[in-house]
Amino acid sequence: MNKLRYSLRTDWLFYLLVLGYAYLIANMTLRLWFGGGVNIFASYSQAATAAEMLVDANKVYWSKTCFLFLTLLLYGLKFDYRFVAGFAASFWAISLILMFGPTPVLLLVGALGIALIVQQVIRKTVFSTTGG
């Protein structure tokens, strides 16, 4: 069996973020394919019309796209992946909070992302020391 990249004992914040994200995806997938459909944008938006819902859906899509881009960019710039994950997750959560208001999931992800950033700064491991 392959070992984990990071120690579960010292990097549990990172793995908590991974597990939380896996839960969100699994939950969304099950509801989408086996639960009669799911409108993920409705969990953020209080739009009254289809046109308003489309604008809000674009905002959510923009935030998630920036999350992915930041992950790729920062990792490509040799930042430590735990820092990258925390930074991108924080951006995603905070941007959605600013656009739609706080929810328990967004507050938790934002706090966890910020905690990962702080952890890597304290460890002085913001930049990766391995890899090409």
mmCIF file of C-alpha atoms in Angstrom:
data_model
loop_
_atom_site.group_PDB
_atom_site.id
_atom_site.type_symbol
_atom_site.label_atom_id
_atom_site.label_comp_id
_atom_site.label_asym_id
_atom_site.label_seq_id
_atom_site.Cartn_x
_atom_site.Cartn_y
_atom_site.Cartn_z
ATOM 1 C CA MET A 1 0.000 0.000 0.000
ATOM 2 C CA ASN A 2 1.241 3.485 -0.806
ATOM 3 C CA LYS A 3 2.058 5.794 2.058
ATOM 4 C CA LEU A 4 0.375 9.136 2.420
ATOM 5 C CA ARG A 5 2.386 12.090 1.134
ATOM 6 C CA TYR A 6 2.071 13.902 4.474
ATOM 7 C CA SER A 7 1.892 12.554 8.003
ATOM 8 C CA LEU A 8 -1.647 12.101 9.206
ATOM 9 C CA ARG A 9 -0.527 13.078 12.706
ATOM 10 C CA THR A 10 1.026 16.412 11.738
ATOM 11 C CA ASP A 11 -1.044 17.315 8.664
ATOM 12 C CA TRP A 12 -4.514 16.372 9.787
ATOM 13 C CA LEU A 13 -5.816 19.823 8.765
ATOM 14 C CA PHE A 14 -4.946 19.062 5.140
ATOM 15 C CA TYR A 15 -6.571 15.638 5.282
ATOM 16 C CA LEU A 16 -9.631 17.099 6.995
ATOM 17 C CA LEU A 17 -10.007 19.463 4.027
ATOM 18 C CA VAL A 18 -9.619 16.522 1.609
ATOM 19 C CA LEU A 19 -12.181 14.418 3.491
ATOM 20 C CA GLY A 20 -14.612 17.309 3.709
ATOM 21 C CA TYR A 21 -14.324 17.957 0.001
ATOM 22 C CA ALA A 22 -14.766 14.229 -0.739
ATOM 23 C CA TYR A 23 -17.943 14.239 1.359
ATOM 24 C CA LEU A 24 -19.333 17.262 -0.511
ATOM 25 C CA ILE A 25 -18.627 15.660 -3.891
ATOM 26 C CA ALA A 26 -20.040 12.275 -2.877
ATOM 27 C CA ASN A 27 -23.155 13.882 -1.433
ATOM 28 C CA MET A 28 -23.679 16.017 -4.520
ATOM 29 C CA THR A 29 -23.059 13.064 -6.856
ATOM 30 C CA LEU A 30 -25.498 10.789 -5.052
ATOM 31 C CA ARG A 31 -28.202 13.462 -5.033
ATOM 32 C CA LEU A 32 -27.549 14.318 -8.683
ATOM 33 C CA TRP A 33 -27.644 10.810 -10.106
ATOM 34 C CA PHE A 34 -29.827 8.919 -7.635
ATOM 35 C CA GLY A 35 -31.837 11.505 -5.713
ATOM 36 C CA GLY A 36 -33.963 13.209 -8.344
ATOM 37 C CA GLY A 37 -31.413 15.889 -9.209
ATOM 38 C CA VAL A 38 -29.750 18.663 -7.278
ATOM 39 C CA ASN A 39 -29.450 22.379 -7.821
ATOM 40 C CA ILE A 40 -26.155 23.297 -6.177
ATOM 41 C CA PHE A 41 -26.699 26.979 -6.928
ATOM 42 C CA ALA A 42 -29.887 27.051 -4.850
ATOM 43 C CA SER A 43 -27.804 26.487 -1.727
ATOM 44 C CA TYR A 44 -26.203 29.912 -2.339
ATOM 45 C CA SER A 45 -28.756 31.892 -4.281
ATOM 46 C CA GLN A 46 -32.088 33.320 -3.241
ATOM 47 C CA ALA A 47 -32.849 34.402 -6.823
ATOM 48 C CA ALA A 48 -36.524 34.870 -7.664
ATOM 49 C CA THR A 49 -36.237 34.553 -11.444
ATOM 50 C CA ALA A 50 -34.423 32.272 -13.847
ATOM 51 C CA ALA A 51 -32.332 35.203 -15.116
ATOM 52 C CA GLU A 52 -31.177 36.059 -11.585
ATOM 53 C CA MET A 53 -30.416 32.391 -10.930
ATOM 54 C CA LEU A 54 -28.246 32.290 -14.068
ATOM 55 C CA VAL A 55 -26.248 35.306 -12.871
ATOM 56 C CA ASP A 56 -25.785 33.673 -9.473
ATOM 57 C CA ALA A 57 -24.792 30.372 -11.106
ATOM 58 C CA ASN A 58 -22.124 32.233 -13.065
ATOM 59 C CA LYS A 59 -20.792 33.742 -9.837
ATOM 60 C CA VAL A 60 -20.517 30.297 -8.240
ATOM 61 C CA TYR A 61 -18.873 28.926 -11.380
ATOM 62 C CA TRP A 62 -16.415 31.858 -11.423
ATOM 63 C CA SER A 63 -15.441 31.193 -7.811
ATOM 64 C CA LYS A 64 -14.893 27.471 -8.427
ATOM 65 C CA THR A 65 -12.938 28.175 -11.612
ATOM 66 C CA CYS A 66 -10.681 30.585 -9.711
ATOM 67 C CA PHE A 67 -10.225 27.890 -7.054
ATOM 68 C CA LEU A 68 -8.954 25.493 -9.718
ATOM 69 C CA PHE A 69 -6.784 28.112 -11.433
ATOM 70 C CA LEU A 70 -5.196 29.233 -8.160
ATOM 71 C CA THR A 71 -4.459 25.609 -7.301
ATOM 72 C CA LEU A 72 -2.722 25.024 -10.631
ATOM 73 C CA LEU A 73 -0.905 28.373 -10.688
ATOM 74 C CA LEU A 74 0.429 28.307 -7.144
ATOM 75 C CA TYR A 75 1.485 24.669 -7.399
ATOM 76 C CA GLY A 76 3.235 25.485 -10.672
ATOM 77 C CA LEU A 77 5.040 28.326 -8.895
ATOM 78 C CA LYS A 78 6.408 25.748 -6.417
ATOM 79 C CA PHE A 79 4.288 26.631 -3.417
ATOM 80 C CA ASP A 80 3.799 23.770 -0.951
ATOM 81 C CA TYR A 81 0.622 21.919 -1.862
ATOM 82 C CA ARG A 82 -0.843 22.243 1.644
ATOM 83 C CA PHE A 83 -0.440 26.018 1.375
ATOM 84 C CA VAL A 84 -1.922 25.925 -2.130
ATOM 85 C CA ALA A 85 -4.951 23.951 -0.970
ATOM 86 C CA GLY A 86 -5.511 26.305 1.965
ATOM 87 C CA PHE A 87 -5.139 29.426 -0.158
ATOM 88 C CA ALA A 88 -7.452 28.218 -2.923
ATOM 89 C CA ALA A 89 -10.058 26.887 -0.481
ATOM 90 C CA SER A 90 -9.981 30.168 1.445
ATOM 91 C CA PHE A 91 -10.453 32.130 -1.771
ATOM 92 C CA TRP A 92 -13.404 29.954 -2.778
ATOM 93 C CA ALA A 93 -15.133 30.213 0.590
ATOM 94 C CA ILE A 94 -14.478 33.910 1.183
ATOM 95 C CA SER A 95 -15.509 34.919 -2.340
ATOM 96 C CA LEU A 96 -18.817 33.066 -1.973
ATOM 97 C CA ILE A 97 -19.382 34.513 1.505
ATOM 98 C CA LEU A 98 -18.866 38.014 0.104
ATOM 99 C CA MET A 99 -21.276 37.372 -2.776
ATOM 100 C CA PHE A 100 -23.999 35.364 -1.015
ATOM 101 C CA GLY A 101 -23.426 35.553 2.727
ATOM 102 C CA PRO A 102 -22.093 33.019 5.195
ATOM 103 C CA THR A 103 -23.174 29.390 5.433
ATOM 104 C CA PRO A 104 -21.814 26.786 7.822
ATOM 105 C CA VAL A 105 -19.912 24.988 5.041
ATOM 106 C CA LEU A 106 -18.335 28.192 3.708
ATOM 107 C CA LEU A 107 -17.339 29.355 7.180
ATOM 108 C CA LEU A 108 -15.783 25.972 7.969
ATOM 109 C CA VAL A 109 -13.872 25.771 4.670
ATOM 110 C CA GLY A 110 -12.706 29.375 5.011
ATOM 111 C CA ALA A 111 -11.457 28.782 8.546
ATOM 112 C CA LEU A 112 -9.795 25.501 7.586
ATOM 113 C CA GLY A 113 -8.104 27.114 4.581
ATOM 114 C CA ILE A 114 -6.801 29.991 6.675
ATOM 115 C CA ALA A 115 -5.582 27.516 9.306
ATOM 116 C CA LEU A 116 -3.638 25.623 6.616
ATOM 117 C CA ILE A 117 -2.040 28.859 5.407
ATOM 118 C CA VAL A 118 -1.072 29.858 8.948
ATOM 119 C CA GLN A 119 0.264 26.371 9.656
ATOM 120 C CA GLN A 120 2.549 26.469 6.629
ATOM 121 C CA VAL A 121 3.737 30.007 7.426
ATOM 122 C CA ILE A 122 4.571 28.985 11.007
ATOM 123 C CA ARG A 123 6.387 25.899 9.724
ATOM 124 C CA LYS A 124 8.215 28.077 7.175
ATOM 125 C CA THR A 125 7.137 25.662 4.443
ATOM 126 C CA VAL A 126 5.149 27.964 2.183
ATOM 127 C CA PHE A 127 7.346 26.949 -0.746
ATOM 128 C CA SER A 128 7.975 23.347 -1.745
ATOM 129 C CA THR A 129 11.494 22.055 -1.313
ATOM 130 C CA THR A 130 10.966 19.014 -3.533
ATOM 131 C CA GLY A 131 10.094 18.455 -7.150
ATOM 132 C CA GLY A 132 11.439 19.660 -10.482
#
